[in-house]
Coordinates of C-alpha atoms (C1' of nucleotides) in Angstrom, one line a residue:
Chain L
M8 CA -6.6 -36.9 50.9
N9 CA -3.6 -34.9 51.4
T10 CA -4.1 -33.2 54.8
D11 CA -0.6 -31.3 54.6
I12 CA -2.0 -29.2 51.8
R13 CA -4.5 -26.7 53.2
V14 CA -5.9 -23.6 51.9
R15 CA -8.6 -21.1 52.6
F16 CA -10.9 -18.5 51.2
A17 CA -11.7 -16.1 53.8
P18 CA -14.3 -13.5 52.5
S19 CA -15.6 -10.8 54.7
P20 CA -19.6 -10.8 54.8
T21 CA -19.9 -7.1 53.9
G22 CA -21.5 -7.5 50.6
F23 CA -22.0 -10.2 47.9
L24 CA -19.4 -12.5 46.5
H25 CA -17.4 -10.1 44.0
I26 CA -16.0 -11.4 41.0
G27 CA -12.3 -10.8 42.3
G28 CA -12.9 -12.7 45.5
A29 CA -14.7 -15.6 43.5
R30 CA -11.5 -15.9 41.4
T31 CA -9.4 -16.0 44.4
A32 CA -11.7 -18.7 45.9
L33 CA -11.6 -20.5 42.6
Y34 CA -7.6 -20.6 42.5
N35 CA -7.6 -21.9 46.2
W36 CA -10.0 -24.4 45.3
A37 CA -8.3 -25.5 42.0
F38 CA -5.0 -25.8 44.1
A39 CA -6.8 -27.9 46.8
Q40 CA -8.2 -30.2 44.0
R41 CA -5.0 -30.5 42.1
H42 CA -3.1 -31.8 45.5
Q43 CA -6.1 -33.5 46.9
G44 CA -5.7 -30.8 49.6
V45 CA -8.3 -29.3 51.9
F46 CA -10.1 -26.2 51.1
V47 CA -11.4 -24.3 54.0
L48 CA -14.0 -21.5 54.2
R49 CA -13.4 -18.9 56.9
I50 CA -15.8 -16.3 57.4
E51 CA -14.2 -12.9 58.4
D52 CA -16.9 -11.2 60.3
T53 CA -15.1 -9.2 62.9
D54 CA -16.3 -5.8 61.5
K55 CA -19.6 -6.2 63.3
E56 CA -21.0 -2.8 61.6
R57 CA -20.8 -3.9 58.3
S58 CA -21.0 -8.1 58.6
L59 CA -24.3 -9.3 58.0
P60 CA -25.5 -12.9 58.1
E61 CA -27.5 -12.6 54.9
H62 CA -24.4 -11.8 53.3
T63 CA -22.7 -14.9 54.4
A64 CA -25.6 -17.0 53.1
Q65 CA -25.3 -15.0 49.9
I66 CA -21.6 -15.7 49.7
I67 CA -22.1 -19.5 50.3
Q68 CA -24.8 -19.6 47.9
S69 CA -22.4 -18.1 45.2
L70 CA -19.6 -20.2 45.9
R71 CA -21.9 -23.4 45.6
W72 CA -23.3 -22.1 42.6
L73 CA -19.7 -21.9 40.9
G74 CA -19.1 -25.4 42.3
L75 CA -16.6 -24.2 44.7
T76 CA -17.0 -26.5 47.5
W77 CA -15.3 -26.4 50.9
D78 CA -14.1 -29.4 53.1
E79 CA -14.1 -27.3 56.2
G80 CA -16.3 -24.2 57.1
P81 CA -19.6 -23.1 57.6
E82 CA -22.1 -25.9 57.0
A83 CA -19.4 -28.1 56.4
G84 CA -17.8 -28.4 59.8
G85 CA -14.4 -29.4 60.5
A86 CA -11.5 -29.9 63.2
S87 CA -10.3 -26.6 63.2
G88 CA -13.5 -24.7 63.7
P89 CA -15.4 -22.5 64.6
Y90 CA -15.2 -20.8 61.0
L91 CA -16.5 -17.7 61.9
Q92 CA -14.1 -15.1 63.3
S93 CA -16.7 -13.8 65.6
E94 CA -16.8 -17.2 67.5
R95 CA -12.8 -17.3 67.7
T96 CA -12.3 -14.6 70.2
T97 CA -10.9 -16.9 72.9
L98 CA -8.2 -18.0 70.3
Y99 CA -7.0 -14.6 69.7
Q100 CA -6.9 -14.1 73.5
D101 CA -5.0 -17.2 74.0
A102 CA -2.6 -16.1 71.4
L103 CA -2.0 -12.7 73.0
E104 CA -1.4 -14.3 76.3
R105 CA 1.2 -16.5 74.8
L106 CA 2.9 -13.6 73.3
K107 CA 2.7 -11.6 76.6
D108 CA 4.3 -14.7 78.2
S109 CA 7.2 -14.7 75.6
G110 CA 7.6 -11.0 75.7
R111 CA 6.9 -10.5 72.2
V112 CA 4.4 -7.7 72.7
Y113 CA 4.2 -4.7 75.2
P114 CA 1.5 -2.6 76.3
C115 CA 1.2 1.0 74.5
F116 CA -0.6 3.8 76.4
C117 CA -0.2 6.4 73.6
S118 CA -3.7 7.8 72.9
P119 CA -5.2 7.8 69.3
D120 CA -4.9 12.0 69.5
E121 CA -1.1 11.5 70.3
L122 CA -0.5 8.8 67.8
N123 CA -2.3 11.3 65.1
S124 CA -0.3 14.2 65.9
K125 CA 2.9 12.1 65.9
R126 CA 2.1 10.8 62.5
E127 CA 1.1 14.4 61.2
A128 CA 4.5 15.8 62.4
A129 CA 6.4 13.0 60.7
Q130 CA 4.6 13.4 57.5
A131 CA 5.3 17.1 57.6
K132 CA 9.0 16.5 58.0
K133 CA 8.5 13.7 55.4
S134 CA 10.1 11.2 57.5
Y135 CA 9.0 7.9 58.8
T136 CA 5.4 7.7 59.8
G137 CA 5.3 4.5 61.8
Y138 CA 4.9 4.3 65.6
D139 CA 8.0 5.6 67.2
R140 CA 8.1 2.9 69.7
S141 CA 8.1 5.1 72.8
C142 CA 6.2 2.9 75.0
R143 CA 8.5 -0.1 74.1
A144 CA 10.9 1.7 76.4
L145 CA 8.8 1.6 79.3
L146 CA 10.0 -0.5 82.3
E147 CA 7.8 -3.4 82.8
T148 CA 7.1 -2.5 86.2
E149 CA 5.8 0.8 85.3
A150 CA 3.7 -0.6 82.5
Q151 CA 2.1 -2.9 85.2
V152 CA 1.4 -0.2 87.4
R153 CA -0.4 1.8 84.6
I154 CA -2.2 -1.4 83.6
Q155 CA -3.2 -2.1 87.3
S156 CA -4.6 1.7 87.5
G157 CA -6.9 1.1 84.6
M158 CA -5.1 3.1 82.1
P159 CA -6.4 2.4 78.7
H160 CA -3.8 0.5 76.5
T161 CA -3.4 -1.4 73.2
W162 CA -0.9 -4.3 72.8
R163 CA 1.9 -3.8 70.2
I164 CA 4.1 -6.4 68.7
K165 CA 7.9 -6.2 69.4
L166 CA 9.5 -6.3 66.3
P167 CA 13.1 -7.8 66.2
L168 CA 15.0 -4.6 65.6
E169 CA 18.3 -6.3 64.7
R170 CA 17.0 -7.7 61.5
E171 CA 17.8 -5.4 58.4
S172 CA 14.7 -6.8 56.4
I173 CA 12.0 -9.3 56.0
E174 CA 12.1 -11.4 53.0
F175 CA 10.1 -14.1 51.8
D176 CA 9.5 -16.1 48.5
D177 CA 6.0 -15.3 46.9
E178 CA 5.0 -18.1 44.6
V179 CA 3.8 -15.7 42.0
F180 CA 5.9 -12.5 42.6
G181 CA 8.9 -14.2 43.6
R182 CA 11.4 -12.8 46.2
I183 CA 9.9 -9.9 48.2
A184 CA 12.3 -8.0 50.5
I185 CA 11.0 -5.0 52.6
P186 CA 13.5 -3.2 55.0
M187 CA 13.0 -3.5 58.6
T188 CA 12.9 0.5 58.9
Q189 CA 9.5 0.1 57.0
L190 CA 7.8 -1.8 59.7
D191 CA 6.5 -0.8 62.9
D192 CA 5.4 -2.2 66.2
F193 CA 1.9 -2.4 65.0
I194 CA -1.1 -2.9 67.3
V195 CA -2.4 -6.5 67.6
M196 CA -5.0 -5.9 70.3
R197 CA -7.0 -2.7 70.5
T198 CA -7.9 -0.7 73.7
D199 CA -11.4 -2.3 73.5
G200 CA -9.8 -5.8 73.6
T201 CA -10.5 -6.6 70.0
P202 CA -7.8 -8.2 67.8
T203 CA -6.5 -6.4 64.5
Y204 CA -6.7 -7.8 61.2
N205 CA -2.8 -8.6 60.5
F206 CA -3.1 -10.7 64.0
V207 CA -6.2 -12.3 63.5
V208 CA -5.5 -13.5 60.1
C209 CA -2.2 -15.2 61.4
V210 CA -3.9 -16.8 64.3
D211 CA -6.6 -18.1 62.2
D212 CA -4.1 -19.4 59.6
I213 CA -2.0 -20.9 62.0
T214 CA -4.5 -22.6 64.1
M215 CA -6.4 -24.1 60.9
Q216 CA -2.6 -25.1 59.6
I217 CA -3.1 -23.3 56.3
S218 CA -0.2 -24.3 54.2
H219 CA -0.7 -22.0 51.3
V220 CA -1.9 -18.4 51.6
I221 CA -3.5 -17.5 48.2
R222 CA -5.0 -14.1 48.2
G223 CA -5.3 -10.9 46.7
D224 CA -2.2 -8.8 46.2
D225 CA -3.2 -6.1 48.2
H226 CA -1.9 -8.1 51.0
L227 CA 1.4 -8.4 49.5
S228 CA 2.5 -5.4 51.6
N229 CA 0.9 -6.7 54.9
T230 CA 2.7 -10.2 54.6
P231 CA 5.9 -9.0 56.2
K232 CA 4.0 -7.7 59.4
Q233 CA 2.3 -11.1 59.2
I234 CA 5.4 -13.2 59.0
M235 CA 6.4 -11.2 62.1
V236 CA 3.4 -12.5 63.9
Y237 CA 4.3 -16.1 62.7
E238 CA 7.7 -15.8 64.0
A239 CA 6.4 -14.5 67.3
L240 CA 4.1 -17.2 67.7
D241 CA 6.9 -19.6 66.7
A242 CA 4.8 -20.9 64.0
P243 CA 6.0 -22.3 60.6
L244 CA 5.5 -19.9 57.6
P245 CA 3.0 -21.0 55.2
V246 CA 3.7 -20.6 51.3
F247 CA 2.4 -17.2 50.0
A248 CA 0.8 -16.7 46.6
H249 CA -0.7 -13.2 46.0
L250 CA -2.9 -12.5 42.9
S251 CA -3.0 -9.5 41.1
M252 CA -6.4 -7.6 41.1
I253 CA -9.1 -7.5 38.4
L254 CA -9.6 -4.3 36.8
G255 CA -12.4 -2.5 34.8
S256 CA -12.0 -1.7 31.2
D257 CA -10.6 1.5 32.0
G258 CA -7.7 0.1 34.0
K259 CA -9.3 1.0 37.5
R260 CA -10.3 -1.6 40.0
L261 CA -13.3 -3.4 38.8
S262 CA -16.5 -1.7 40.5
K263 CA -20.0 -1.2 40.0
R264 CA -19.7 1.3 37.3
H265 CA -18.2 -1.2 35.0
G266 CA -21.3 -3.1 35.2
A267 CA -22.0 -6.2 37.3
T268 CA -19.5 -7.3 39.8
S269 CA -21.1 -9.9 41.7
V270 CA -21.4 -13.6 41.0
E271 CA -25.0 -13.6 41.9
S272 CA -25.8 -11.0 39.2
Y273 CA -24.0 -13.0 36.7
E274 CA -26.1 -16.0 37.7
E275 CA -29.3 -14.0 37.5
E276 CA -28.0 -12.7 34.0
G277 CA -28.0 -16.3 32.7
F278 CA -24.5 -17.0 32.6
L279 CA -23.6 -20.5 33.2
S280 CA -21.4 -21.8 36.0
D281 CA -19.0 -23.8 33.9
A282 CA -18.6 -20.8 31.5
L283 CA -17.8 -18.3 34.5
F284 CA -15.6 -20.8 36.0
N285 CA -13.6 -21.2 32.8
Y286 CA -13.5 -17.5 32.0
L287 CA -12.3 -16.7 35.8
A288 CA -9.6 -19.5 35.7
L289 CA -8.1 -18.0 32.6
L290 CA -8.2 -14.4 34.2
G291 CA -4.5 -14.4 35.4
W292 CA -3.8 -18.0 34.9
S293 CA -3.0 -20.0 31.9
M294 CA -2.5 -23.7 31.1
D295 CA -0.2 -23.1 27.9
G296 CA -1.1 -19.9 26.1
T297 CA -3.3 -21.5 23.5
T298 CA -5.8 -23.4 25.5
T299 CA -9.0 -21.4 26.3
L300 CA -11.9 -23.8 26.6
M301 CA -11.2 -25.8 29.9
N302 CA -13.6 -27.7 32.1
R303 CA -13.2 -27.9 35.8
K304 CA -11.3 -31.4 35.3
D305 CA -8.7 -29.7 32.8
I306 CA -8.3 -26.8 35.0
T307 CA -7.7 -28.6 38.1
A308 CA -5.5 -31.2 36.6
H309 CA -3.2 -28.6 35.3
F310 CA -3.4 -25.7 37.9
T311 CA -0.1 -24.4 39.3
L312 CA 0.7 -21.4 41.1
D313 CA 3.8 -20.5 39.1
R314 CA 1.5 -20.1 36.0
I315 CA -0.2 -17.2 37.5
S316 CA 0.3 -13.9 36.1
K317 CA 1.6 -11.0 37.8
N318 CA -0.2 -8.5 35.8
P319 CA -3.5 -7.0 36.9
A320 CA -6.2 -8.3 34.5
V321 CA -8.9 -6.5 32.7
F322 CA -12.2 -8.3 33.1
D323 CA -13.8 -8.6 29.4
P324 CA -17.5 -9.1 29.7
E325 CA -17.6 -9.8 25.7
K326 CA -15.3 -12.7 26.0
L327 CA -17.1 -14.0 28.9
A328 CA -20.4 -13.8 26.7
W329 CA -18.7 -15.7 24.0
M330 CA -17.5 -18.4 26.2
N331 CA -21.0 -18.5 27.8
Q332 CA -22.4 -19.3 24.3
V333 CA -19.7 -22.0 23.7
Y334 CA -21.0 -23.6 27.0
L335 CA -24.6 -23.1 25.9
K336 CA -24.1 -25.0 22.6
E337 CA -22.3 -27.8 24.3
M338 CA -24.8 -28.2 27.2
G339 CA -27.4 -30.3 25.5
A340 CA -31.3 -29.9 25.3
S341 CA -32.2 -31.4 28.7
A342 CA -29.9 -29.3 30.6
F343 CA -30.9 -26.2 28.7
V344 CA -34.4 -26.6 29.5
D345 CA -33.8 -27.1 33.2
A346 CA -31.6 -23.9 33.1
W347 CA -34.2 -22.1 31.1
T348 CA -37.0 -23.1 33.2
P349 CA -36.8 -20.2 35.8
Y350 CA -36.9 -17.7 33.1
L351 CA -40.0 -19.2 31.4
L352 CA -41.8 -19.2 34.8
A353 CA -40.5 -15.5 35.9
D354 CA -42.0 -14.1 32.5
K355 CA -45.1 -16.3 32.9
L356 CA -44.8 -17.9 29.5
L357 CA -45.3 -21.2 30.9
T358 CA -46.4 -22.8 34.1
Q359 CA -44.4 -25.4 36.0
A360 CA -46.8 -28.0 34.9
E361 CA -46.7 -26.7 31.3
V362 CA -43.0 -26.9 31.4
A363 CA -42.9 -30.7 32.4
Q364 CA -45.7 -31.4 29.8
K365 CA -44.1 -29.6 27.0
R366 CA -40.7 -30.7 27.8
R367 CA -39.8 -32.3 24.4
W368 CA -41.3 -29.4 22.6
L369 CA -39.1 -26.8 24.6
E370 CA -36.1 -29.4 23.9
G371 CA -36.7 -28.6 20.1
I372 CA -36.2 -24.9 20.6
Y373 CA -32.7 -25.6 21.8
P374 CA -30.9 -26.2 18.6
L375 CA -32.6 -23.1 17.4
V376 CA -31.7 -20.6 20.1
A377 CA -28.5 -21.7 21.7
E378 CA -26.3 -20.2 18.8
R379 CA -28.1 -17.0 18.6
I380 CA -27.9 -15.9 22.5
N381 CA -25.1 -15.5 24.8
T382 CA -26.9 -15.8 28.0
L383 CA -30.1 -17.4 29.4
S384 CA -32.0 -14.3 30.0
E385 CA -32.2 -13.7 26.1
I386 CA -33.9 -16.8 25.4
N387 CA -37.6 -15.5 26.2
A388 CA -37.1 -12.6 24.0
K389 CA -35.7 -14.6 21.1
S390 CA -38.5 -17.3 21.2
A391 CA -41.6 -15.5 22.5
Y392 CA -43.5 -15.8 19.4
L393 CA -43.4 -19.4 19.6
F394 CA -45.6 -19.1 22.8
G395 CA -48.3 -16.8 21.4
G396 CA -51.7 -17.5 19.7
A397 CA -53.3 -16.9 16.5
V398 CA -52.9 -13.1 16.9
I399 CA -49.4 -11.9 17.8
N400 CA -47.7 -8.6 18.2
R401 CA -45.9 -7.7 14.9
D402 CA -43.0 -5.3 14.9
D403 CA -43.8 -2.1 13.0
S404 CA -41.4 -1.7 10.4
S405 CA -41.3 -5.4 9.7
V406 CA -44.9 -5.1 8.8
E407 CA -44.3 -2.1 6.9
K408 CA -41.5 -3.5 4.9
C409 CA -43.1 -7.1 4.3
L410 CA -46.7 -7.1 4.8
K411 CA -47.6 -3.6 3.2
N412 CA -46.0 -4.7 0.0
K413 CA -48.5 -5.1 -3.0
D414 CA -47.3 -8.8 -3.2
S415 CA -47.5 -9.8 0.2
L416 CA -51.2 -10.8 0.1
A417 CA -50.8 -13.3 -2.8
V418 CA -47.7 -14.7 -1.1
L419 CA -49.6 -15.5 1.9
D420 CA -52.6 -16.7 -0.2
T421 CA -50.3 -19.4 -1.8
A422 CA -48.8 -20.3 1.1
I423 CA -52.1 -20.9 3.2
S424 CA -53.6 -23.2 0.4
L425 CA -50.5 -25.0 -0.1
L426 CA -49.7 -25.8 3.6
A427 CA -53.5 -26.4 4.3
E428 CA -53.2 -29.4 2.0
V429 CA -50.4 -31.0 3.9
N430 CA -51.3 -34.2 5.4
T431 CA -47.6 -35.7 5.8
P432 CA -46.2 -35.3 9.2
W433 CA -45.8 -31.4 9.6
S434 CA -42.0 -31.1 9.7
A435 CA -39.5 -28.5 8.7
P436 CA -38.1 -30.4 5.6
A437 CA -41.8 -30.7 4.5
I438 CA -42.6 -27.1 5.1
E439 CA -39.6 -26.1 3.2
S440 CA -40.1 -28.0 0.3
I441 CA -43.6 -26.7 -0.1
L442 CA -42.7 -22.9 0.5
R443 CA -39.7 -23.3 -2.0
T444 CA -42.2 -23.6 -4.7
I445 CA -43.8 -20.4 -4.3
P446 CA -41.1 -17.9 -5.7
Q447 CA -41.3 -19.4 -9.0
Q448 CA -44.9 -19.8 -8.9
L449 CA -45.5 -16.3 -8.2
E450 CA -42.1 -15.1 -10.0
Q451 CA -40.9 -13.7 -6.8
K452 CA -37.5 -13.6 -5.0
P453 CA -37.2 -16.5 -2.4
K454 CA -36.0 -14.0 0.1
F455 CA -39.1 -12.0 -0.2
V456 CA -41.6 -14.8 0.1
F457 CA -39.8 -16.1 3.1
Q458 CA -39.5 -12.8 4.9
V459 CA -43.5 -12.3 4.2
V460 CA -44.2 -15.7 5.9
R461 CA -41.7 -15.0 8.4
V462 CA -43.3 -11.7 9.4
A463 CA -46.8 -13.3 9.3
V464 CA -45.6 -16.3 11.4
S465 CA -43.2 -14.5 13.8
G466 CA -44.1 -11.0 13.8
S467 CA -40.4 -9.8 13.0
M468 CA -38.1 -9.9 10.2
V469 CA -35.6 -11.5 12.4
S470 CA -36.6 -14.7 13.9
L471 CA -35.2 -18.2 14.8
P472 CA -35.1 -20.5 11.5
L473 CA -38.4 -20.1 9.7
F474 CA -39.1 -23.8 8.8
E475 CA -38.3 -25.0 12.1
S476 CA -40.4 -22.3 13.9
M477 CA -43.3 -23.3 11.7
E478 CA -42.8 -27.2 12.6
L479 CA -42.9 -26.2 16.3
L480 CA -45.8 -23.7 16.2
G481 CA -47.8 -26.6 14.3
K482 CA -50.1 -26.3 11.3
E483 CA -53.0 -24.8 12.6
L484 CA -51.3 -21.9 14.0
C485 CA -49.0 -21.1 11.3
I486 CA -52.2 -20.9 9.0
Q487 CA -54.0 -18.8 11.7
R488 CA -51.3 -16.3 12.0
M489 CA -50.8 -16.0 8.1
Q490 CA -54.7 -15.3 7.9
H491 CA -54.3 -12.8 10.4
A492 CA -51.5 -11.2 8.7
Q493 CA -53.4 -10.7 5.6
T494 CA -55.7 -8.6 7.3
L495 CA -52.7 -6.2 7.5
C496 CA -52.0 -6.5 3.8
P497 CA -53.0 -4.0 1.0
E498 CA -55.3 -5.4 -1.5
S499 CA -53.3 -7.2 -4.1
E500 CA -53.3 -6.0 -7.8
A501 CA -55.0 -9.1 -8.8
C502 CA -57.9 -8.5 -6.6
S503 CA -58.4 -4.6 -7.0
Chain N
rG21 C1' 6.6 11.6 51.0
rG22 C1' 8.8 6.3 52.1
rC23 C1' 8.6 1.2 50.7
rC24 C1' 6.9 -2.9 47.8
rC25 C1' 4.9 -4.5 43.1
rG26 C1' 3.7 -4.3 38.0
rU27 C1' 4.4 -2.9 32.3
rU28 C1' 3.9 -8.4 25.5
rC29 C1' -1.4 -6.4 19.5
rG30 C1' -8.0 -2.7 22.3
rU31 C1' -8.4 -7.1 25.9
rC32 C1' -7.0 -11.9 28.3
rU33 C1' -2.3 -14.3 27.5
rA34 C1' 2.1 -17.6 25.3
rG35 C1' 7.3 -16.4 25.8
rC36 C1' 11.7 -17.8 30.9
rG37 C1' 19.1 -15.5 26.2
rG38 C1' 19.3 -18.0 20.2
rU39 C1' 13.8 -22.8 17.0
rU40 C1' 10.4 -15.6 16.9
rU41 C1' 9.6 -12.4 10.1
rA42 C1' 6.7 -12.3 18.7
rG43 C1' 2.3 -17.5 18.8
rG44 C1' -3.1 -18.4 20.6
rA45 C1' -8.0 -16.6 22.1
rC46 C1' -11.9 -12.4 22.4
rA47 C1' -13.4 -8.2 19.8
rC48 C1' -12.6 -6.0 14.6
rC49 C1' -12.5 -6.3 9.0
rG50 C1' -13.5 -9.2 4.3
rC51 C1' -15.1 -13.7 1.6
rC52 C1' -17.8 -18.1 1.6
rC53 C1' -22.2 -20.6 3.4
rU54 C1' -27.4 -18.8 3.7
rC55 C1' -35.1 -17.9 4.4
rU56 C1' -33.8 -13.3 8.4
rC57 C1' -30.5 -13.2 12.7
rA58 C1' -26.9 -16.2 14.3
rA59 C1' -23.4 -20.2 14.0
rG60 C1' -19.7 -22.2 11.2
rG61 C1' -15.4 -22.2 7.4
rC62 C1' -11.4 -19.4 5.0
rG63 C1' -8.5 -15.1 5.0
rG64 C1' -7.0 -10.1 7.0
rA65 C1' -5.5 -6.1 10.0
rG66 C1' -3.7 -5.0 14.7
rG67 C1' 2.3 -5.4 19.1
rU68 C1' 9.2 -0.2 17.4
rC69 C1' 7.5 -6.5 23.6
rA70 C1' 6.4 1.1 28.3
rC71 C1' 11.0 4.3 27.6
rG72 C1' 16.3 5.0 28.2
rG73 C1' 20.8 2.9 29.1
rG74 C1' 23.9 -1.3 30.0
rU75 C1' 25.8 -6.8 29.9
rU76 C1' 26.2 -10.3 25.7
rC77 C1' 28.4 -12.7 19.7
rG78 C1' 23.0 -12.3 20.4
rA79 C1' 17.6 -9.6 24.9
rA80 C1' 10.5 -9.3 25.0
rU81 C1' 13.7 -12.5 27.8
rC82 C1' 19.5 -10.5 32.4
rC83 C1' 21.1 -5.7 35.1
rC84 C1' 20.4 -0.4 36.2
rG85 C1' 17.6 4.1 35.8
rU86 C1' 13.0 6.9 34.0
rA87 C1' 7.8 7.3 33.2
rC88 C1' 3.3 5.5 34.0
rG89 C1' -0.1 2.5 36.9
rG90 C1' -1.4 -0.3 41.4
rG91 C1' -0.9 -1.6 46.6
rC92 C1' 0.8 -0.7 51.7
rU93 C1' 2.1 3.1 55.2
rG94 C1' -5.2 3.0 60.5
rC95 C1' -6.6 1.1 67.7
rC96 C1' -10.4 -0.8 58.4
rA97 C1' -10.3 -5.7 56.6

RNA sequence: GGCCCGUUCGUCUAGCGGUUUAGGACACCGCCCUCUCAAGGCGGAGGUCACGGGUUCGAAUCCCGUACGGGCUGCCA
């Protein structure tokens, strides 16, 4: 393991794992894998109001499901813990003390109201809205007196005013330069003694020795501020790589109104971890412009920061669906049945014991259904008729079109009598060769004959392949269903 | 308002000054296959590379503007 390469994913447990967060985690993970580095999971739970332990559990579950395992973090441990920000307060205190000792921060006694009115005034004049640094001019003795007297105060970082600009090289965006005039002496410690985000994130990344900060580009503009913290703490700068955001189909930030946004919901809808992984990897990164199907190994073998796109990417559910089918068709019968089982149980199609007992039979459904679905959640609807008894629900319009025909009864009569005589193994090819004799026998079109049998046996004009379905149903059930279907047919001309 | 960033088929992208009549994938259309639906095979349509100026023998590729979109500008993260 290359311990010089250390990356992290730092979600706030204020909700489930978002698709965008998952991609950020994935890129960090892939980068760590590529360089045999260390992937750290850190939970940014400083927002007491919105942070919930169950959200942390949910995020952890989603990361695991996607196969994004971490080397250090909750449940994994590690030498640079704790990995919950709420348990790291002494680290932030220590860092602040160091900044006080080195004179890189100063106390600010301006009240929020004061600050607000200053800001509003500046806004009205359309001039610089940052802090005017009035408390920076305070004599240290005066500041001490005020602190001693218990006057509420924050601590602000003392920016190096002599600098013209702060510049850094982003691995994705290239060189970024921000004029010093755009930066202010931002607060690092609040009146209540809690540290602010731009301070904590730096202390954490420094103490965790993060070498590459790979995160959303909403932090691009925050980076210069954070560089100031690194410098004040005399810490070496990490490499920065910012990821543009993921958008919905309308070009706006991906949100609830675009449909599912949580990794959890994609799992529930029956997307495969491998497929979501592949899709997310390609949402903003490409290996060569032509390869679209890549497994985890392919991705980690080729993943480089310089091939990450600067453009925001629109999340395309249709392409994900297509990709999921590709993976469904490749996963194999056994894995398929395993993945399907929770859905079988949920819809009470089978019990756990029946699943085990009928495993081979269930595996037989795989090749029929895999190329007809996009997600696991669609399997039950497509295959429900394979689970019923002699009497099944039939789709009204299918009955109308196929069974109410004057020739339907004759078709079923013939089919039943021919199939009843089968004493070779009940197989799809055998069934097919028998049924194929009916059209010429009755002088009907093959399509008509097969559709009548299909509706009789499956209940619908649209079903999985007919002969294979009949094989799976077994001889008895097929005949019983056809007999029941006959009760829905009008009397044939021959009989009337 | 200020600053920062982005802009190649509907979508994801390839492209890093000449090999480009801009390539691939999803979606779309047509044909073939066919017991339905799919899947698969073959083919097609779709981009004045946001726009306008430069630089250059030559620009999607470099530079400058404009437009549009996004981010930051909090004692939120």
